Amino acid sequence: MRIGVFGGSFDPVHLEHIHLVEHAIESLALDKLIIVPAACPPHKKGKTLTKDSERLALCRLAFERLNKVDVSDFEILQGGTSYTYLTCRHFKSLYKNDELFFIVGTDMLRDFPTWKNPLDILENATLAVVARAEKHGWIEEERKKFRALFDCDFAVIDYQGKDVSSTKIRVRAGAGEDIAGFVGDKVASYIKEHGLYEIAGAKDALALEKPDRKAHSLRVAEIAAKKAVMEGVSERQAIQASLFHDCAKNLPTDSPLLAGFDLAPFGQVPKPVLHQFTGAYLAQTHFGINDSEVLDAIRFHTSGKENMTTLGKIIFLADMVEEGRDFAGVERLRALYLKKGGIDECLRLALEQTVWHLKEKGGEIYPLTEKAYYFYKEKENGK
């Protein structure tokens, strides 16, 4: 028999996974394809995944109509970090006389030499590669490099996969949006019924925003979630802070929702900064958010401040560099932001741009912003 193995976090499983599986079965002439949700993928160490039982249930639901597909709990039952070489050894031991294929994307193909025991993997399975937005000629180029390193070839799945973001799906689900277009009706219903990825109050908070502001908040949440994983910060905290960061942006100051809010402790606050304080107040008093780190990230997401938490830095910068932003220097900031580490460098540069932009335009500079700029400038200079 010809057997495919497709591993991943599947958090959540989505339609692109299903399309890939269908094409893999056809392209590789597979008799069986095994879906293997990971306990903890090596490249996502420190990231909290949805419960193992829930991801298994979602996968079984997603692939139930494909009679050549099985969902395996092997890696989940093993626990710990899920290494591919151990998974391939396991399935080869079950199917000793059969041909095994391990499915990867082109991004993973390029990283394959850095995987744990790659030669061990290739002793038991042939890599089967699916392209993701690749240019013409990629197969010949990658085969040449692969053969030079491993003295063997990889198989190619005849399918140009789309780059679907699981992070975007988790954000949309957290915001109470309809995700059926990403995951299918059955999986979407299961996610909703079981409250997977739900951020309490987020849908109502976003309903207070104008449509363009809501779209901005969703984009902030997506890029902040990605950065949180890089920096070892809770993705859920990053999504929650992002979805609530502008909840008071479109509220008048005399709104009944802001009754009892006292601006006095914050001094003379410029109008563009005010909503960070009213937003934190609203998030706590009306939506019941009590996480002090999340509230602090909301409270200073526009002005910044000295000695911010990592979550605070992530939200402050995500608000500036989300893909809808378009100003001189944003591409440089965005590239720094999406680079692992270096968050303080990005923060210092962002604060510098903010301060100098306000000075050039004659705008009011809130003292917290100026203090934050000099704090991180001195920190970068080692003072």
mmCIF file of C-alpha atoms in Angstrom:
data_model
loop_
_atom_site.group_PDB
_atom_site.id
_atom_site.type_symbol
_atom_site.label_atom_id
_atom_site.label_comp_id
_atom_site.label_asym_id
_atom_site.label_seq_id
_atom_site.Cartn_x
_atom_site.Cartn_y
_atom_site.Cartn_z
ATOM 1 C CA MET A 1 0.000 0.000 0.000
ATOM 2 C CA ARG A 2 0.918 3.651 -0.396
ATOM 3 C CA ILE A 3 0.294 5.540 2.833
ATOM 4 C CA GLY A 4 0.492 9.284 3.516
ATOM 5 C CA VAL A 5 1.088 10.873 6.917
ATOM 6 C CA PHE A 6 0.059 14.496 7.466
ATOM 7 C CA GLY A 7 0.975 16.069 10.793
ATOM 8 C CA GLY A 8 0.288 19.481 12.276
ATOM 9 C CA SER A 9 -1.287 21.349 15.149
ATOM 10 C CA PHE A 10 -4.659 21.615 13.320
ATOM 11 C CA ASP A 11 -5.676 24.465 15.613
ATOM 12 C CA PRO A 12 -8.182 24.541 14.044
ATOM 13 C CA VAL A 13 -8.345 22.215 11.059
ATOM 14 C CA HIS A 14 -9.592 24.211 8.057
ATOM 15 C CA LEU A 15 -10.769 23.796 4.476
ATOM 16 C CA GLU A 16 -7.289 24.170 3.015
ATOM 17 C CA HIS A 17 -6.191 21.114 5.008
ATOM 18 C CA ILE A 18 -9.075 19.171 3.474
ATOM 19 C CA HIS A 19 -8.279 20.337 -0.066
ATOM 20 C CA LEU A 20 -4.634 19.397 0.400
ATOM 21 C CA VAL A 21 -5.550 15.928 1.642
ATOM 22 C CA GLU A 22 -7.869 15.325 -1.305
ATOM 23 C CA HIS A 23 -5.163 16.320 -3.791
ATOM 24 C CA ALA A 24 -2.489 14.321 -1.950
ATOM 25 C CA ILE A 25 -4.582 11.147 -2.157
ATOM 26 C CA GLU A 26 -5.063 11.638 -5.885
ATOM 27 C CA SER A 27 -1.599 12.927 -6.765
ATOM 28 C CA LEU A 28 0.320 10.272 -4.807
ATOM 29 C CA ALA A 29 -2.197 7.473 -5.536
ATOM 30 C CA LEU A 30 -2.534 6.836 -1.811
ATOM 31 C CA ASP A 31 -4.462 3.934 -0.365
ATOM 32 C CA LYS A 32 -4.616 5.585 3.043
ATOM 33 C CA LEU A 33 -3.801 9.005 4.514
ATOM 34 C CA ILE A 34 -3.301 9.429 8.255
ATOM 35 C CA ILE A 35 -3.910 12.792 9.962
ATOM 36 C CA VAL A 36 -1.706 13.197 13.039
ATOM 37 C CA PRO A 37 -2.483 16.157 15.341
ATOM 38 C CA ALA A 38 0.636 17.087 17.302
ATOM 39 C CA ALA A 39 0.911 17.276 21.073
ATOM 40 C CA CYS A 40 3.482 20.082 20.834
ATOM 41 C CA PRO A 41 5.094 20.905 17.481
ATOM 42 C CA PRO A 42 8.843 21.674 17.877
ATOM 43 C CA HIS A 43 8.475 24.994 16.007
ATOM 44 C CA LYS A 44 5.654 26.091 18.334
ATOM 45 C CA LYS A 45 7.203 25.369 21.714
ATOM 46 C CA GLY A 46 5.694 27.595 24.386
ATOM 47 C CA LYS A 47 2.474 28.112 22.425
ATOM 48 C CA THR A 48 -0.643 26.905 24.179
ATOM 49 C CA LEU A 49 -2.713 24.765 21.845
ATOM 50 C CA THR A 50 -6.410 24.037 22.124
ATOM 51 C CA LYS A 51 -7.159 20.869 24.117
ATOM 52 C CA ASP A 52 -5.940 17.676 22.460
ATOM 53 C CA SER A 53 -9.404 16.123 22.658
ATOM 54 C CA GLU A 54 -10.972 19.120 20.916
ATOM 55 C CA ARG A 55 -8.442 19.164 18.065
ATOM 56 C CA LEU A 56 -8.900 15.425 17.572
ATOM 57 C CA ALA A 57 -12.677 15.860 17.498
ATOM 58 C CA LEU A 58 -12.405 18.683 14.970
ATOM 59 C CA CYS A 59 -10.154 16.612 12.706
ATOM 60 C CA ARG A 60 -12.471 13.610 12.852
ATOM 61 C CA LEU A 61 -15.402 15.855 11.997
ATOM 62 C CA ALA A 62 -13.546 17.578 9.156
ATOM 63 C CA PHE A 63 -12.390 14.377 7.452
ATOM 64 C CA GLU A 64 -15.341 12.091 8.170
ATOM 65 C CA ARG A 65 -16.541 12.041 4.562
ATOM 66 C CA LEU A 66 -13.145 10.954 3.160
ATOM 67 C CA ASN A 67 -13.094 7.156 3.399
ATOM 68 C CA LYS A 68 -9.330 6.851 2.827
ATOM 69 C CA VAL A 69 -8.508 9.156 5.754
ATOM 70 C CA ASP A 70 -7.852 8.113 9.363
ATOM 71 C CA VAL A 71 -7.167 10.446 12.284
ATOM 72 C CA SER A 72 -4.479 9.177 14.661
ATOM 73 C CA ASP A 73 -3.939 10.150 18.295
ATOM 74 C CA PHE A 74 -0.381 8.731 18.289
ATOM 75 C CA GLU A 75 1.504 11.995 18.932
ATOM 76 C CA ILE A 76 -1.063 13.230 21.441
ATOM 77 C CA LEU A 77 -0.852 10.010 23.451
ATOM 78 C CA GLN A 78 2.958 10.218 23.391
ATOM 79 C CA GLY A 79 2.807 13.741 24.832
ATOM 80 C CA GLY A 80 5.715 16.180 24.972
ATOM 81 C CA THR A 81 7.356 17.536 21.842
ATOM 82 C CA SER A 82 6.166 15.824 18.660
ATOM 83 C CA TYR A 83 9.206 14.889 16.578
ATOM 84 C CA THR A 84 8.587 13.704 13.028
ATOM 85 C CA TYR A 85 11.333 11.055 13.083
ATOM 86 C CA LEU A 86 9.545 9.247 15.931
ATOM 87 C CA THR A 87 6.192 9.494 14.141
ATOM 88 C CA CYS A 88 7.647 8.083 10.931
ATOM 89 C CA ARG A 89 9.330 5.251 12.865
ATOM 90 C CA HIS A 90 5.997 4.422 14.483
ATOM 91 C CA PHE A 91 3.978 4.261 11.277
ATOM 92 C CA LYS A 92 6.716 2.370 9.441
ATOM 93 C CA SER A 93 6.629 -0.231 12.208
ATOM 94 C CA LEU A 94 2.879 -0.599 11.604
ATOM 95 C CA TYR A 95 3.218 -0.715 7.816
ATOM 96 C CA LYS A 96 6.579 -2.487 7.353
ATOM 97 C CA ASN A 97 6.074 -3.513 3.747
ATOM 98 C CA ASP A 98 4.260 -0.407 2.568
ATOM 99 C CA GLU A 99 5.489 2.854 1.052
ATOM 100 C CA LEU A 100 5.237 5.800 3.432
ATOM 101 C CA PHE A 101 4.976 9.483 2.471
ATOM 102 C CA PHE A 102 5.271 12.355 4.924
ATOM 103 C CA ILE A 103 3.481 15.499 3.694
ATOM 104 C CA VAL A 104 5.125 18.917 4.052
ATOM 105 C CA GLY A 105 4.785 22.388 2.568
ATOM 106 C CA THR A 106 7.640 24.107 0.731
ATOM 107 C CA ASP A 107 8.366 26.191 3.841
ATOM 108 C CA MET A 108 8.965 22.998 5.843
ATOM 109 C CA LEU A 109 10.958 21.475 2.980
ATOM 110 C CA ARG A 110 13.429 24.357 3.202
ATOM 111 C CA ASP A 111 13.655 23.958 6.976
ATOM 112 C CA PHE A 112 13.957 20.170 6.790
ATOM 113 C CA PRO A 113 17.783 20.059 7.179
ATOM 114 C CA THR A 114 17.329 21.686 10.635
ATOM 115 C CA TRP A 115 14.805 19.085 11.828
ATOM 116 C CA LYS A 116 15.760 16.527 14.444
ATOM 117 C CA ASN A 117 17.245 13.417 12.771
ATOM 118 C CA PRO A 118 16.238 14.171 9.159
ATOM 119 C CA LEU A 119 18.108 11.110 7.858
ATOM 120 C CA ASP A 120 16.083 8.940 10.222
ATOM 121 C CA ILE A 121 12.892 10.372 8.703
ATOM 122 C CA LEU A 122 14.086 9.619 5.176
ATOM 123 C CA GLU A 123 14.935 6.024 6.093
ATOM 124 C CA ASN A 124 11.262 5.453 6.825
ATOM 125 C CA ALA A 125 9.372 7.845 4.549
ATOM 126 C CA THR A 126 9.561 9.879 1.373
ATOM 127 C CA LEU A 127 8.806 13.566 1.759
ATOM 128 C CA ALA A 128 5.781 14.630 -0.303
ATOM 129 C CA VAL A 129 5.851 18.369 -0.935
ATOM 130 C CA VAL A 130 2.980 20.739 -1.675
ATOM 131 C CA ALA A 131 3.745 24.201 -3.018
ATOM 132 C CA ARG A 132 2.674 27.392 -1.306
ATOM 133 C CA ALA A 133 2.697 30.402 -3.622
ATOM 134 C CA GLU A 134 5.905 29.273 -5.319
ATOM 135 C CA LYS A 135 7.432 30.668 -8.505
ATOM 136 C CA HIS A 136 7.818 28.591 -11.664
ATOM 137 C CA GLY A 137 10.912 26.394 -11.483
ATOM 138 C CA TRP A 138 10.933 25.907 -7.717
ATOM 139 C CA ILE A 139 10.849 22.099 -8.042
ATOM 140 C CA GLU A 140 14.122 21.854 -9.984
ATOM 141 C CA GLU A 141 15.857 24.319 -7.666
ATOM 142 C CA GLU A 142 14.743 22.580 -4.467
ATOM 143 C CA ARG A 143 15.416 19.083 -5.832
ATOM 144 C CA LYS A 144 18.992 20.039 -6.647
ATOM 145 C CA LYS A 145 19.604 21.249 -3.083
ATOM 146 C CA PHE A 146 17.770 18.291 -1.542
ATOM 147 C CA ARG A 147 19.694 15.694 -3.546
ATOM 148 C CA ALA A 148 22.994 17.363 -2.654
ATOM 149 C CA LEU A 149 22.170 17.126 1.050
ATOM 150 C CA PHE A 150 20.394 13.766 1.283
ATOM 151 C CA ASP A 151 21.205 11.858 -1.921
ATOM 152 C CA CYS A 152 17.531 11.142 -2.556
ATOM 153 C CA ASP A 153 14.456 12.824 -3.989
ATOM 154 C CA PHE A 154 11.113 14.066 -2.727
ATOM 155 C CA ALA A 155 7.664 13.553 -4.251
ATOM 156 C CA VAL A 156 5.500 16.461 -5.376
ATOM 157 C CA ILE A 157 1.781 16.838 -4.729
ATOM 158 C CA ASP A 158 0.092 18.405 -7.717
ATOM 159 C CA TYR A 159 -1.619 21.223 -5.864
ATOM 160 C CA GLN A 160 -0.834 24.893 -5.311
ATOM 161 C CA GLY A 161 -1.870 25.354 -1.709
ATOM 162 C CA LYS A 162 -3.329 28.586 -0.416
ATOM 163 C CA ASP A 163 -1.735 30.267 2.572
ATOM 164 C CA VAL A 164 -4.620 30.117 5.045
ATOM 165 C CA SER A 165 -3.851 31.518 8.487
ATOM 166 C CA SER A 166 -5.033 29.525 11.485
ATOM 167 C CA THR A 167 -4.233 32.621 13.541
ATOM 168 C CA LYS A 168 -6.777 34.619 11.537
ATOM 169 C CA ILE A 169 -9.381 31.916 12.133
ATOM 170 C CA ARG A 170 -8.746 31.937 15.901
ATOM 171 C CA VAL A 171 -8.999 35.733 15.957
ATOM 172 C CA ARG A 172 -12.249 35.729 13.967
ATOM 173 C CA ALA A 173 -13.718 33.040 16.213
ATOM 174 C CA GLY A 174 -12.601 34.989 19.282
ATOM 175 C CA ALA A 175 -14.362 38.050 17.906
ATOM 176 C CA GLY A 176 -17.588 36.127 17.402
ATOM 177 C CA GLU A 177 -17.342 36.266 13.602
ATOM 178 C CA ASP A 178 -18.677 33.577 11.264
ATOM 179 C CA ILE A 179 -15.754 31.301 10.342
ATOM 180 C CA ALA A 180 -17.660 28.740 8.247
ATOM 181 C CA GLY A 181 -16.016 30.088 5.096
ATOM 182 C CA PHE A 182 -12.629 29.059 6.519
ATOM 183 C CA VAL A 183 -13.438 25.763 8.230
ATOM 184 C CA GLY A 184 -16.763 24.516 6.869
ATOM 185 C CA ASP A 185 -20.176 24.464 8.525
ATOM 186 C CA LYS A 186 -19.718 21.421 10.775
ATOM 187 C CA VAL A 187 -16.375 22.483 12.197
ATOM 188 C CA ALA A 188 -17.623 26.068 12.639
ATOM 189 C CA SER A 189 -20.697 24.826 14.521
ATOM 190 C CA TYR A 190 -18.568 22.639 16.801
ATOM 191 C CA ILE A 191 -16.211 25.540 17.558
ATOM 192 C CA LYS A 192 -19.127 27.834 18.379
ATOM 193 C CA GLU A 193 -21.043 25.286 20.475
ATOM 194 C CA HIS A 194 -17.969 24.421 22.553
ATOM 195 C CA GLY A 195 -16.767 28.017 22.907
ATOM 196 C CA LEU A 196 -13.372 27.239 21.384
ATOM 197 C CA TYR A 197 -11.286 30.413 20.910
ATOM 198 C CA GLU A 198 -14.136 32.537 22.351
ATOM 199 C CA ILE A 199 -13.150 35.858 23.933
ATOM 200 C CA ALA A 200 -15.971 36.839 26.258
ATOM 201 C CA GLY A 201 -17.494 40.208 25.402
ATOM 202 C CA ALA A 202 -15.372 40.761 22.305
ATOM 203 C CA LYS A 203 -18.279 40.663 19.860
ATOM 204 C CA ASP A 204 -20.188 43.293 21.845
ATOM 205 C CA ALA A 205 -17.093 45.438 22.283
ATOM 206 C CA LEU A 206 -16.395 45.407 18.551
ATOM 207 C CA ALA A 207 -20.041 46.306 17.887
ATOM 208 C CA LEU A 208 -19.318 49.671 19.536
ATOM 209 C CA GLU A 209 -16.776 50.448 16.806
ATOM 210 C CA LYS A 210 -17.394 51.787 13.316
ATOM 211 C CA PRO A 211 -16.847 49.162 10.563
ATOM 212 C CA ASP A 212 -13.412 50.461 9.542
ATOM 213 C CA ARG A 213 -12.312 50.620 13.181
ATOM 214 C CA LYS A 214 -13.544 47.067 13.796
ATOM 215 C CA ALA A 215 -11.593 45.859 10.744
ATOM 216 C CA HIS A 216 -8.511 47.596 12.178
ATOM 217 C CA SER A 217 -8.980 45.867 15.550
ATOM 218 C CA LEU A 218 -9.173 42.455 13.873
ATOM 219 C CA ARG A 219 -5.965 43.146 11.935
ATOM 220 C CA VAL A 220 -4.232 44.292 15.119
ATOM 221 C CA ALA A 221 -5.265 41.041 16.810
ATOM 222 C CA GLU A 222 -3.865 38.918 13.975
ATOM 223 C CA ILE A 223 -0.422 40.506 13.898
ATOM 224 C CA ALA A 224 -0.266 40.780 17.712
ATOM 225 C CA ALA A 225 -1.096 37.067 18.059
ATOM 226 C CA LYS A 226 1.761 36.133 15.722
ATOM 227 C CA LYS A 227 4.199 38.341 17.619
ATOM 228 C CA ALA A 228 3.046 37.011 20.987
ATOM 229 C CA VAL A 229 4.081 33.475 20.003
ATOM 230 C CA MET A 230 7.510 34.774 18.923
ATOM 231 C CA GLU A 231 7.990 36.561 22.246
ATOM 232 C CA GLY A 232 6.680 33.803 24.518
ATOM 233 C CA VAL A 233 3.590 35.784 25.506
ATOM 234 C CA SER A 234 0.081 34.311 25.738
ATOM 235 C CA GLU A 235 -1.582 34.479 22.329
ATOM 236 C CA ARG A 236 -4.956 34.662 24.045
ATOM 237 C CA GLN A 237 -3.922 37.725 26.054
ATOM 238 C CA ALA A 238 -2.661 39.389 22.881
ATOM 239 C CA ILE A 239 -5.922 38.685 21.041
ATOM 240 C CA GLN A 240 -8.035 39.860 23.971
ATOM 241 C CA ALA A 241 -6.112 43.123 24.410
ATOM 242 C CA SER A 242 -6.251 43.756 20.661
ATOM 243 C CA LEU A 243 -9.984 43.139 20.303
ATOM 244 C CA PHE A 244 -10.729 45.537 23.165
ATOM 245 C CA HIS A 245 -8.008 48.151 22.605
ATOM 246 C CA ASP A 246 -10.262 50.552 20.665
ATOM 247 C CA CYS A 247 -13.595 49.647 22.284
ATOM 248 C CA ALA A 248 -14.163 53.265 23.389
ATOM 249 C CA LYS A 249 -12.722 54.885 20.264
ATOM 250 C CA ASN A 250 -16.132 55.771 18.811
ATOM 251 C CA LEU A 251 -17.902 56.477 22.116
ATOM 252 C CA PRO A 252 -18.700 60.063 23.152
ATOM 253 C CA THR A 253 -17.270 60.978 26.545
ATOM 254 C CA ASP A 254 -20.776 61.475 27.921
ATOM 255 C CA SER A 255 -21.814 57.924 27.039
ATOM 256 C CA PRO A 256 -23.598 56.133 29.910
ATOM 257 C CA LEU A 257 -21.048 53.336 29.438
ATOM 258 C CA LEU A 258 -18.359 55.709 30.702
ATOM 259 C CA ALA A 259 -20.297 56.916 33.750
ATOM 260 C CA GLY A 260 -17.893 57.170 36.656
ATOM 261 C CA PHE A 261 -14.765 57.480 34.512
ATOM 262 C CA ASP A 262 -12.284 59.972 36.018
ATOM 263 C CA LEU A 263 -9.710 61.522 33.687
ATOM 264 C CA ALA A 264 -7.979 63.570 36.394
ATOM 265 C CA PRO A 265 -5.242 61.011 37.246
ATOM 266 C CA PHE A 266 -3.987 61.122 33.644
ATOM 267 C CA GLY A 267 -3.423 64.881 33.403
ATOM 268 C CA GLN A 268 -4.026 66.957 30.283
ATOM 269 C CA VAL A 269 -4.732 64.258 27.711
ATOM 270 C CA PRO A 270 -4.669 65.031 23.953
ATOM 271 C CA LYS A 271 -7.867 63.928 22.203
ATOM 272 C CA PRO A 272 -6.146 61.183 20.082
ATOM 273 C CA VAL A 273 -4.871 59.573 23.309
ATOM 274 C CA LEU A 274 -8.039 59.749 25.400
ATOM 275 C CA HIS A 275 -9.611 56.522 24.111
ATOM 276 C CA GLN A 276 -6.847 54.353 25.559
ATOM 277 C CA PHE A 277 -7.905 55.366 29.073
ATOM 278 C CA THR A 278 -11.652 55.204 28.438
ATOM 279 C CA GLY A 279 -11.102 51.878 26.653
ATOM 280 C CA ALA A 280 -9.366 50.290 29.641
ATOM 281 C CA TYR A 281 -12.103 51.635 31.922
ATOM 282 C CA LEU A 282 -14.846 50.240 29.685
ATOM 283 C CA ALA A 283 -13.069 46.882 29.303
ATOM 284 C CA GLN A 284 -12.881 46.505 33.075
ATOM 285 C CA THR A 285 -16.172 47.966 34.281
ATOM 286 C CA HIS A 286 -18.533 46.958 31.471
ATOM 287 C CA PHE A 287 -16.914 43.842 29.974
ATOM 288 C CA GLY A 288 -15.454 42.411 33.174
ATOM 289 C CA ILE A 289 -11.811 42.127 32.140
ATOM 290 C CA ASN A 290 -9.714 41.833 35.287
ATOM 291 C CA ASP A 291 -6.361 40.781 33.823
ATOM 292 C CA SER A 292 -4.150 43.697 34.895
ATOM 293 C CA GLU A 293 -1.621 43.041 32.131
ATOM 294 C CA VAL A 294 -4.305 43.119 29.433
ATOM 295 C CA LEU A 295 -5.849 46.272 30.923
ATOM 296 C CA ASP A 296 -2.430 47.914 31.079
ATOM 297 C CA ALA A 297 -1.787 47.077 27.410
ATOM 298 C CA ILE A 298 -5.117 48.698 26.466
ATOM 299 C CA ARG A 299 -4.505 51.687 28.751
ATOM 300 C CA PHE A 300 -1.218 52.687 27.108
ATOM 301 C CA HIS A 301 -1.565 51.372 23.550
ATOM 302 C CA THR A 302 -1.536 54.857 21.983
ATOM 303 C CA SER A 303 0.855 56.790 24.189
ATOM 304 C CA GLY A 304 3.217 54.051 25.272
ATOM 305 C CA LYS A 305 5.036 54.483 28.573
ATOM 306 C CA GLU A 306 8.313 53.735 30.279
ATOM 307 C CA ASN A 307 9.141 50.126 31.150
ATOM 308 C CA MET A 308 6.199 48.531 29.323
ATOM 309 C CA THR A 309 5.401 44.845 29.660
ATOM 310 C CA THR A 310 6.130 42.676 26.636
ATOM 311 C CA LEU A 311 2.378 42.399 26.027
ATOM 312 C CA GLY A 312 2.115 46.193 26.199
ATOM 313 C CA LYS A 313 4.875 46.574 23.627
ATOM 314 C CA ILE A 314 3.229 44.015 21.343
ATOM 315 C CA ILE A 315 -0.135 45.842 21.366
ATOM 316 C CA PHE A 316 1.371 49.334 21.055
ATOM 317 C CA LEU A 317 3.358 48.265 17.991
ATOM 318 C CA ALA A 318 0.622 46.084 16.455
ATOM 319 C CA ASP A 319 -1.634 49.134 16.494
ATOM 320 C CA MET A 320 0.979 50.985 14.438
ATOM 321 C CA VAL A 321 2.110 48.333 11.971
ATOM 322 C CA GLU A 322 -0.992 46.245 11.148
ATOM 323 C CA GLU A 323 -1.323 45.763 7.398
ATOM 324 C CA GLY A 324 -3.909 48.522 6.978
ATOM 325 C CA ARG A 325 -1.453 51.204 8.147
ATOM 326 C CA ASP A 326 0.266 53.243 5.450
ATOM 327 C CA PHE A 327 2.740 55.930 6.469
ATOM 328 C CA ALA A 328 6.366 56.752 5.779
ATOM 329 C CA GLY A 329 8.560 54.185 7.553
ATOM 330 C CA VAL A 330 5.823 51.645 8.312
ATOM 331 C CA GLU A 331 7.435 48.914 6.187
ATOM 332 C CA ARG A 332 10.657 49.138 8.167
ATOM 333 C CA LEU A 333 8.742 49.008 11.449
ATOM 334 C CA ARG A 334 6.643 46.083 10.248
ATOM 335 C CA ALA A 335 9.728 44.114 9.193
ATOM 336 C CA LEU A 336 11.336 44.710 12.596
ATOM 337 C CA TYR A 337 8.130 43.752 14.375
ATOM 338 C CA LEU A 338 7.816 40.445 12.546
ATOM 339 C CA LYS A 339 11.441 39.580 13.237
ATOM 340 C CA LYS A 340 12.036 37.334 16.232
ATOM 341 C CA GLY A 341 13.479 39.406 19.057
ATOM 342 C CA GLY A 342 14.420 43.042 18.640
ATOM 343 C CA ILE A 343 11.100 44.294 19.974
ATOM 344 C CA ASP A 344 12.772 47.096 21.944
ATOM 345 C CA GLU A 345 14.544 48.327 18.813
ATOM 346 C CA CYS A 346 11.217 48.422 16.982
ATOM 347 C CA LEU A 347 9.585 50.180 19.937
ATOM 348 C CA ARG A 348 12.291 52.822 20.184
ATOM 349 C CA LEU A 349 12.071 53.539 16.462
ATOM 350 C CA ALA A 350 8.252 53.704 16.583
ATOM 351 C CA LEU A 351 8.331 56.128 19.514
ATOM 352 C CA GLU A 352 10.974 58.216 17.768
ATOM 353 C CA GLN A 353 8.854 58.463 14.627
ATOM 354 C CA THR A 354 5.810 59.390 16.711
ATOM 355 C CA VAL A 355 7.612 62.127 18.649
ATOM 356 C CA TRP A 356 9.266 63.680 15.616
ATOM 357 C CA HIS A 357 6.086 63.501 13.548
ATOM 358 C CA LEU A 358 4.181 65.389 16.253
ATOM 359 C CA LYS A 359 6.964 67.957 16.567
ATOM 360 C CA GLU A 360 7.017 68.561 12.810
ATOM 361 C CA LYS A 361 3.227 68.897 12.668
ATOM 362 C CA GLY A 362 3.071 71.051 15.774
ATOM 363 C CA GLY A 363 0.909 68.463 17.516
ATOM 364 C CA GLU A 364 0.662 68.029 21.262
ATOM 365 C CA ILE A 365 3.067 65.426 22.626
ATOM 366 C CA TYR A 366 1.679 63.593 25.618
ATOM 367 C CA PRO A 367 4.375 63.445 28.336
ATOM 368 C CA LEU A 368 4.104 59.656 28.652
ATOM 369 C CA THR A 369 5.089 59.273 24.994
ATOM 370 C CA GLU A 370 8.125 61.523 25.251
ATOM 371 C CA LYS A 371 9.267 59.864 28.469
ATOM 372 C CA ALA A 372 8.848 56.446 26.863
ATOM 373 C CA TYR A 373 10.936 57.500 23.867
ATOM 374 C CA TYR A 374 13.855 58.706 25.985
ATOM 375 C CA PHE A 375 13.574 55.671 28.268
ATOM 376 C CA TYR A 376 13.982 53.224 25.376
ATOM 377 C CA LYS A 377 16.559 55.383 23.625
ATOM 378 C CA GLU A 378 18.740 55.353 26.748
ATOM 379 C CA LYS A 379 18.110 51.646 27.219
ATOM 380 C CA GLU A 380 19.262 50.961 23.649
ATOM 381 C CA ASN A 381 22.362 53.069 24.197
ATOM 382 C CA GLY A 382 23.128 51.081 27.353
ATOM 383 C CA LYS A 383 22.780 53.996 29.753
#
